[in-house]
Coordinates of C-alpha atoms and ligand atoms in Angstrom, one line a residue:
X1 CA -12.6 -15.4 25.7
X2 CA -12.0 -12.0 27.3
X3 CA -8.5 -10.5 26.8
X4 CA -6.9 -11.5 30.3
X5 CA -5.3 -8.5 32.2
X6 CA -1.9 -9.5 32.9
X7 CA 0.9 -7.8 35.3
X8 CA 4.1 -8.0 33.8
X9 CA 7.7 -8.0 35.7
X10 CA 11.1 -7.4 34.1
X11 CA 14.0 -7.4 36.4
X12 CA 16.8 -9.6 34.2
X13 CA 19.2 -6.8 33.9
X14 CA 19.4 -3.1 34.6
X15 CA 15.6 -2.1 34.4
X16 CA 13.1 -2.7 36.9
X17 CA 10.0 -2.6 34.8
X18 CA 6.2 -3.2 35.4
X19 CA 3.3 -2.9 33.4
X20 CA -0.3 -3.9 33.4
X21 CA -1.7 -4.9 30.0
X22 CA -4.9 -6.0 28.5
X23 CA -4.3 -7.8 25.1
X24 CA -2.2 -5.2 23.1
X25 CA -3.3 -2.1 25.5
X26 CA -1.0 -0.8 28.0
X27 CA -2.9 0.2 30.9
X28 CA 0.1 1.2 33.2
X29 CA 3.8 0.9 32.7
X30 CA 6.6 1.8 35.1
X31 CA 10.4 1.5 34.6
X32 CA 13.0 2.5 37.2
X33 CA 16.3 2.6 35.0
X34 CA 19.5 1.8 36.8
X35 CA 21.8 2.6 33.6
X36 CA 23.2 5.8 35.4
X37 CA 24.5 3.9 38.5
X38 CA 26.4 1.4 36.3
X39 CA 28.0 3.9 34.2
X40 CA 31.1 4.1 36.4
X41 CA 31.7 0.4 35.8
X42 CA 31.3 0.5 31.9
X43 CA 28.9 -2.1 32.0
X44 CA 26.2 -3.8 34.4
X45 CA 27.6 -4.6 37.9
X46 CA 25.4 -7.5 38.8
X47 CA 25.4 -7.1 42.6
X48 CA 24.6 -3.5 42.3
X49 CA 21.7 -4.5 39.7
X50 CA 20.1 -6.8 42.4
X51 CA 20.4 -4.4 45.2
X52 CA 18.7 -1.6 43.1
X53 CA 16.0 -4.1 41.8
X54 CA 15.5 -4.6 45.6
X55 CA 15.2 -1.2 46.6
X56 CA 13.2 0.0 43.6
X57 CA 10.7 -2.9 42.9
X58 CA 8.1 -2.1 45.8
X59 CA 7.6 1.6 44.5
X60 CA 7.4 0.5 40.7
X61 CA 4.8 -2.2 41.5
X62 CA 2.7 0.1 43.6
X63 CA 2.7 2.7 41.0
X64 CA 1.9 0.4 38.3
X65 CA -1.1 -1.0 40.2
X66 CA -2.1 2.6 40.7
X67 CA -1.7 4.0 37.5
X68 CA -3.5 1.1 35.6
X69 CA -6.6 2.0 37.6
X70 CA -7.6 -1.7 37.9
X71 CA -8.6 -3.4 41.2
X72 CA -6.2 -6.2 41.9
X73 CA -9.0 -9.0 41.5
X74 CA -9.2 -7.9 38.0
X75 CA -5.7 -9.4 37.1
X76 CA -5.9 -12.6 35.5
X77 CA -2.2 -13.8 35.9
X78 CA 1.3 -12.4 36.8
X79 CA 3.8 -12.9 34.2
X80 CA 7.5 -12.6 35.0
X81 CA 10.9 -12.9 33.3
X82 CA 12.4 -16.3 34.2
X83 CA 15.4 -15.9 32.0
X84 CA 18.0 -15.3 30.5
X85 CA 19.6 -12.8 32.6
X86 CA 21.7 -11.9 35.8
X87 CA 20.8 -14.7 38.2
X88 CA 20.3 -12.4 41.5
X89 CA 18.4 -9.8 39.2
X90 CA 16.0 -12.4 38.1
X91 CA 15.4 -13.8 41.5
X92 CA 13.9 -10.5 42.7
X93 CA 11.5 -10.5 39.9
X94 CA 10.4 -14.0 40.4
X95 CA 10.1 -13.8 44.0
X96 CA 7.8 -10.6 43.9
X97 CA 5.7 -12.4 41.0
X98 CA 5.3 -15.6 43.2
X99 CA 4.4 -13.6 46.3
X100 CA 1.6 -11.9 44.1
X101 CA 0.4 -14.9 42.4
X102 CA 0.0 -16.9 45.6
X103 CA -1.6 -13.9 47.5
X104 CA -4.1 -13.2 44.6
X105 CA -4.4 -16.9 44.0
X106 CA -3.9 -16.7 40.2
X107 CA -1.5 -18.3 37.9
X108 CA 2.2 -17.5 37.6
X109 CA 3.8 -17.4 34.0
X110 CA 7.6 -17.6 33.5
X111 CA 8.4 -15.7 30.3
X112 CA 11.5 -15.9 28.2
X113 CA 13.1 -12.4 27.9
X114 CA 13.9 -13.0 24.2
X115 CA 10.8 -14.3 22.9
X116 CA 9.2 -11.4 24.8
X117 CA 11.6 -8.9 22.9
X118 CA 10.2 -10.4 19.5
X119 CA 6.5 -10.3 20.6
X120 CA 6.8 -6.6 21.4
X121 CA 6.3 -6.2 17.8
X122 CA 2.7 -6.8 18.2
X123 CA 2.3 -3.7 20.0
X124 CA 2.7 -2.3 16.5
X125 CA 0.7 -5.0 14.6
X126 CA -0.1 -8.6 14.4
X127 CA 2.9 -10.9 13.5
X128 CA 2.5 -12.7 10.3
X129 CA 3.4 -16.4 10.5
X130 CA 5.6 -18.1 9.8
X131 CA 7.9 -15.3 10.8
X132 CA 11.7 -14.9 11.2
X133 CA 12.7 -13.1 14.4
X134 CA 16.2 -11.2 14.9
X135 CA 16.9 -10.4 18.6
X136 CA 19.6 -8.0 19.0
X137 CA 20.4 -6.9 22.6
X138 CA 23.1 -6.4 25.1
X139 CA 23.3 -10.0 26.0
X140 CA 22.4 -11.9 23.0
X141 CA 22.4 -12.1 18.9
X142 CA 19.8 -14.7 17.8
X143 CA 18.1 -15.6 14.7
X144 CA 14.9 -17.7 15.3
X145 CA 12.4 -19.1 13.1
X146 CA 8.6 -18.7 14.5
X147 CA 6.5 -21.3 12.5
X148 CA 3.5 -20.3 14.5
X149 CA 2.5 -18.4 17.5
X150 CA 4.6 -19.4 20.6
X151 CA 6.8 -21.3 18.7
X152 CA 10.6 -20.4 18.6
X153 CA 13.4 -22.4 16.9
X154 CA 16.9 -21.1 17.3
X155 CA 18.7 -21.2 13.9
X156 CA 21.7 -19.0 14.5
X157 CA 23.5 -17.2 17.2
X158 CA 26.5 -15.4 18.1
X159 CA 29.8 -17.4 18.7
X160 CA 31.3 -14.9 20.9
X161 CA 30.4 -11.4 21.8
X162 CA 26.6 -10.2 21.7
X163 CA 26.1 -7.2 19.2
X164 CA 25.0 -4.7 21.9
X165 CA 28.0 -6.0 24.2
X166 CA 30.5 -5.2 21.3
X167 CA 28.8 -1.5 20.7
X168 CA 29.3 -1.1 24.4
X169 CA 32.9 -2.3 24.5
X170 CA 34.1 -0.5 21.5
X171 CA 32.3 2.6 22.9
X172 CA 34.3 2.0 26.1
X173 CA 37.3 1.6 24.3
X174 CA 36.9 5.3 22.5
X175 CA 36.1 6.7 26.0
X176 CA 32.5 7.2 25.5
X177 CA 29.8 6.5 28.2
X178 CA 27.5 3.4 28.9
X179 CA 25.5 2.0 27.3
X180 CA 27.6 3.0 24.2
X181 CA 25.1 1.7 21.4
X182 CA 22.9 4.7 21.3
X183 CA 26.1 7.2 21.4
X184 CA 27.9 5.1 18.6
X185 CA 24.8 5.0 16.5
X186 CA 24.5 9.0 16.7
X187 CA 27.9 9.5 16.1
X188 CA 27.9 7.2 13.0
X189 CA 25.1 9.2 11.5
X190 CA 27.6 12.0 10.9
X191 CA 30.5 10.0 9.7
X192 CA 32.2 9.5 6.4
X193 CA 34.1 6.5 5.0
X194 CA 37.7 6.8 6.5
X195 CA 38.6 3.7 8.3
X196 CA 38.5 0.1 7.1
X197 CA 37.5 -2.9 9.5
X198 CA 37.3 -6.5 8.6
X199 CA 34.1 -8.1 8.1
X200 CA 33.6 -10.8 10.8
X201 CA 33.2 -14.4 9.8
X202 CA 31.3 -16.8 11.7
X203 CA 31.4 -20.7 11.2
X204 CA 27.8 -21.7 11.3
X205 CA 25.9 -20.6 8.3
X206 CA 23.3 -18.4 10.3
X207 CA 25.7 -17.7 13.2
X208 CA 27.4 -14.1 14.1
X209 CA 31.0 -13.3 15.5
X210 CA 31.8 -9.8 16.9
X211 CA 34.9 -10.4 19.2
X212 CA 37.2 -10.2 16.2
X213 CA 35.9 -6.8 15.1
X214 CA 36.2 -5.4 18.5
X215 CA 40.0 -6.6 18.5
X216 CA 40.3 -5.0 15.2
X217 CA 38.9 -1.4 16.5
X218 CA 41.5 -1.9 19.0
X219 CA 44.3 -2.5 16.8
X220 CA 43.4 0.3 14.5
X221 CA 43.4 2.7 17.5
X222 CA 46.7 1.7 18.9
X223 CA 48.1 1.9 15.4
X224 CA 46.7 5.6 14.8
X225 CA 48.1 6.4 18.5
X226 CA 51.8 5.1 17.5
X227 CA 51.4 7.2 14.5
X228 CA 50.5 9.9 16.6
X229 CA 47.3 10.7 14.6
X230 CA 44.1 11.8 16.2
X231 CA 41.2 9.3 16.0
X232 CA 38.3 10.6 14.1
X233 CA 35.5 9.2 16.6
X234 CA 32.8 10.1 14.2
X235 CA 34.4 8.3 11.3
X236 CA 35.1 5.2 13.6
X237 CA 32.0 4.9 14.7
X238 CA 30.6 5.2 11.3
X239 CA 33.0 2.2 9.9
X240 CA 32.2 0.1 13.0
X241 CA 28.5 0.5 12.4
X242 CA 28.4 0.0 8.7
X243 CA 30.2 -3.3 9.3
X244 CA 28.1 -4.8 12.3
X245 CA 24.8 -3.6 10.8
X246 CA 25.7 -5.3 7.5
X247 CA 26.4 -8.6 9.1
X248 CA 22.9 -8.5 10.3
X249 CA 21.4 -7.6 7.0
X250 CA 23.7 -10.3 5.1
X251 CA 22.4 -12.9 7.6
X252 CA 18.9 -11.9 7.3
X253 CA 18.9 -11.9 3.5
X254 CA 20.6 -15.3 3.3
X255 CA 17.8 -16.6 5.8
X256 CA 15.1 -15.4 3.4
X257 CA 16.6 -16.7 0.4
X258 CA 16.3 -20.3 2.0
X259 CA 13.5 -20.1 4.7
X260 CA 10.0 -19.0 3.3
X261 CA 8.3 -16.4 5.9
X262 CA 5.6 -14.0 5.8
X263 CA 6.9 -11.4 8.0
X264 CA 10.4 -10.5 9.7
X265 CA 10.6 -9.3 13.3
X266 CA 13.5 -7.3 14.7
X267 CA 13.7 -6.9 18.5
X268 CA 16.0 -6.1 21.5
X269 CA 17.8 -2.8 22.3
X270 CA 19.9 -2.7 19.2
X271 CA 16.8 -2.6 17.1
X272 CA 16.6 0.9 18.1
X273 CA 19.6 1.4 15.6
X274 CA 19.0 4.0 12.9
X275 CA 21.1 2.4 10.4
X276 CA 19.5 -1.0 10.9
X277 CA 16.0 0.3 10.6
X278 CA 17.0 2.1 7.1
X279 CA 18.9 -1.1 5.8
X280 CA 16.0 -3.2 6.9
X281 CA 13.5 -1.1 5.2
X282 CA 15.3 -1.2 2.2
X283 CA 15.5 -5.0 2.2
X284 CA 11.9 -5.4 3.1
X285 CA 11.1 -3.4 -0.2
X286 CA 13.3 -5.6 -2.0
X287 CA 11.8 -8.9 -0.8
X288 CA 8.4 -7.6 -0.5
X289 CA 8.4 -9.2 3.1
X290 CA 7.0 -7.0 6.0
X291 CA 9.5 -6.2 8.6
X292 CA 8.0 -5.4 11.9
X293 CA 10.1 -3.5 14.7
X294 CA 8.5 -2.9 18.1
X295 CA 7.7 0.7 18.9
X296 CA 10.8 2.4 20.1
X297 CA 9.6 2.6 23.8
X298 CA 9.4 -1.2 23.8
X299 CA 12.5 -2.0 22.2
X300 CA 14.7 -2.0 25.3
X301 CA 13.8 -3.9 28.4
X302 CA 10.3 -3.2 29.8
X303 CA 7.7 -5.1 31.8
X304 CA 4.8 -4.5 29.0
X305 CA 6.6 -7.0 26.7
X306 CA 6.6 -9.6 29.5
X307 CA 2.9 -9.0 30.3
X308 CA 2.0 -9.1 26.4
X309 CA 3.7 -12.5 25.9
X310 CA 2.3 -13.7 29.4
X311 CA -1.1 -13.2 27.9
X312 CA -0.7 -15.1 24.9
X313 CA 0.8 -17.9 27.2
X314 CA -2.0 -17.7 29.7
X315 CA -4.7 -18.0 26.7
X316 CA -2.7 -21.2 25.6
X317 CA -2.9 -22.5 29.1
X318 CA 1.0 -22.3 29.5
X319 CA 1.1 -21.7 33.3
X320 CA 4.2 -22.1 35.4
X321 CA 4.3 -24.0 38.8
X322 CA 5.0 -21.8 42.0
X323 CA 8.1 -24.1 42.2
X324 CA 10.0 -22.7 39.3
X325 CA 13.4 -21.2 39.7
X326 CA 15.1 -18.7 37.4
X327 CA 17.3 -19.8 34.5
X328 CA 20.0 -17.3 33.7
X329 CA 20.7 -19.1 30.5
X330 CA 17.3 -20.1 29.4
X331 CA 17.1 -21.5 25.9
X332 CA 14.4 -20.1 23.6
X333 CA 12.7 -23.3 22.4
X334 CA 12.7 -24.7 26.0
X335 CA 10.8 -21.9 27.3
X336 CA 7.7 -23.1 25.4
X337 CA 7.1 -26.4 26.7
X338 CA 4.1 -26.5 28.8
Ligands
KG4_1 O1 17.3 -5.3 25.0 P1 18.3 -4.5 25.9 O2 17.4 -3.4 26.4 O3 19.0 -5.3 27.1 C1 19.3 -6.7 27.1 O4 18.5 -7.5 27.1 O5 20.3 -6.7 26.7 O6 19.8 -4.1 25.2 C2 20.6 -3.3 25.4 C3 21.8 -2.9 24.4 C4 22.8 -2.1 24.9 O7 24.1 -2.8 24.6 C5 22.8 -0.6 24.3 O8 23.9 -0.4 23.7 C6 22.2 -1.2 22.9 O9 21.2 -2.3 23.2 N1 21.3 -0.2 22.2 C7 21.9 0.2 21.0 C8 21.0 1.2 20.5 N2 20.1 1.6 21.4 C9 20.5 0.5 22.6 N3 23.0 -0.3 20.1 C10 23.0 0.2 19.0 N4 22.4 1.4 18.4 C11 21.3 2.0 19.3 N5 20.7 2.9 18.8
ZN2 ZN1 16.4 -7.5 26.8

């Protein structure tokens, strides 16, 4: 079968992103980021996100089609993020996808955003199955067992805040800009051990918990302020990052001791984290299991990963009805039922 040409649409959060992908070859990729517009709110403001997706999607779509140099009739299917994500933001992508699929008389494919974050690793190299997937993003922290292609079983998740969310909230407390993850990461690289923070404990064996850590950072900052000691931002970022990344490495290590896999995939915005990449490389050397990260351009939200997974689903006959709605809290297992 000739590799399908898929147009992928992503509007689940604060990026309007559309790409045309042929197997793992990206023919075009256009993203309108809203990050600067949400900065004033210290996080994504859902109403504003919907309005900006509506404003930007026409131009992004037109440019993605033009840049790809394909003719519309070359497209095999339209893939779109169906969930999880912000309800209003998802609607804009799905409506656009339905109109295109109906007009071109080609299949519509509703794609799970987190599964796509993992599949983005295929822009680097093929995934070796069975695989263990770790999704670390602004909205989720999930450990997923992938027994075979297009099969995702949730084995662990956060009990409270997502990892990216905790980065963003701690950065906000420290008076840093949004999104705080990349800023804290940069600061942490220059930091030294000075502050001690508690290691978060989750109830489930493969689960995560970050809200207690956020509160611990807050208490530490208050204590320092009362004592009239200036906070050393660089060292606080270092302490926070050490603990947070260690929780991920510990859970991965534990999972690898009990679940035999041939590769580990780490995707989502936080997979850009420098300390995580260094520690994961060490764990990969220790365990002799390859760890695959998506290329840096495909770690944060993008239409290319949606098109990539859409292509695999298309080949497997996993087509959606034109009557589907968005699913803001779609579970990853449920996404793969035909
Ligand atoms: O996957 P993503 O683009 O959007 C969601 O689906 O949530 O992830 C965005 C998240 C933000 O919370 C951002 O602060 C975090 O990824 N992030 C990082 C880094 N780069 C982005 N967190 C830690 N270190 C980084 N280098
Ligand atoms: Zn994402």
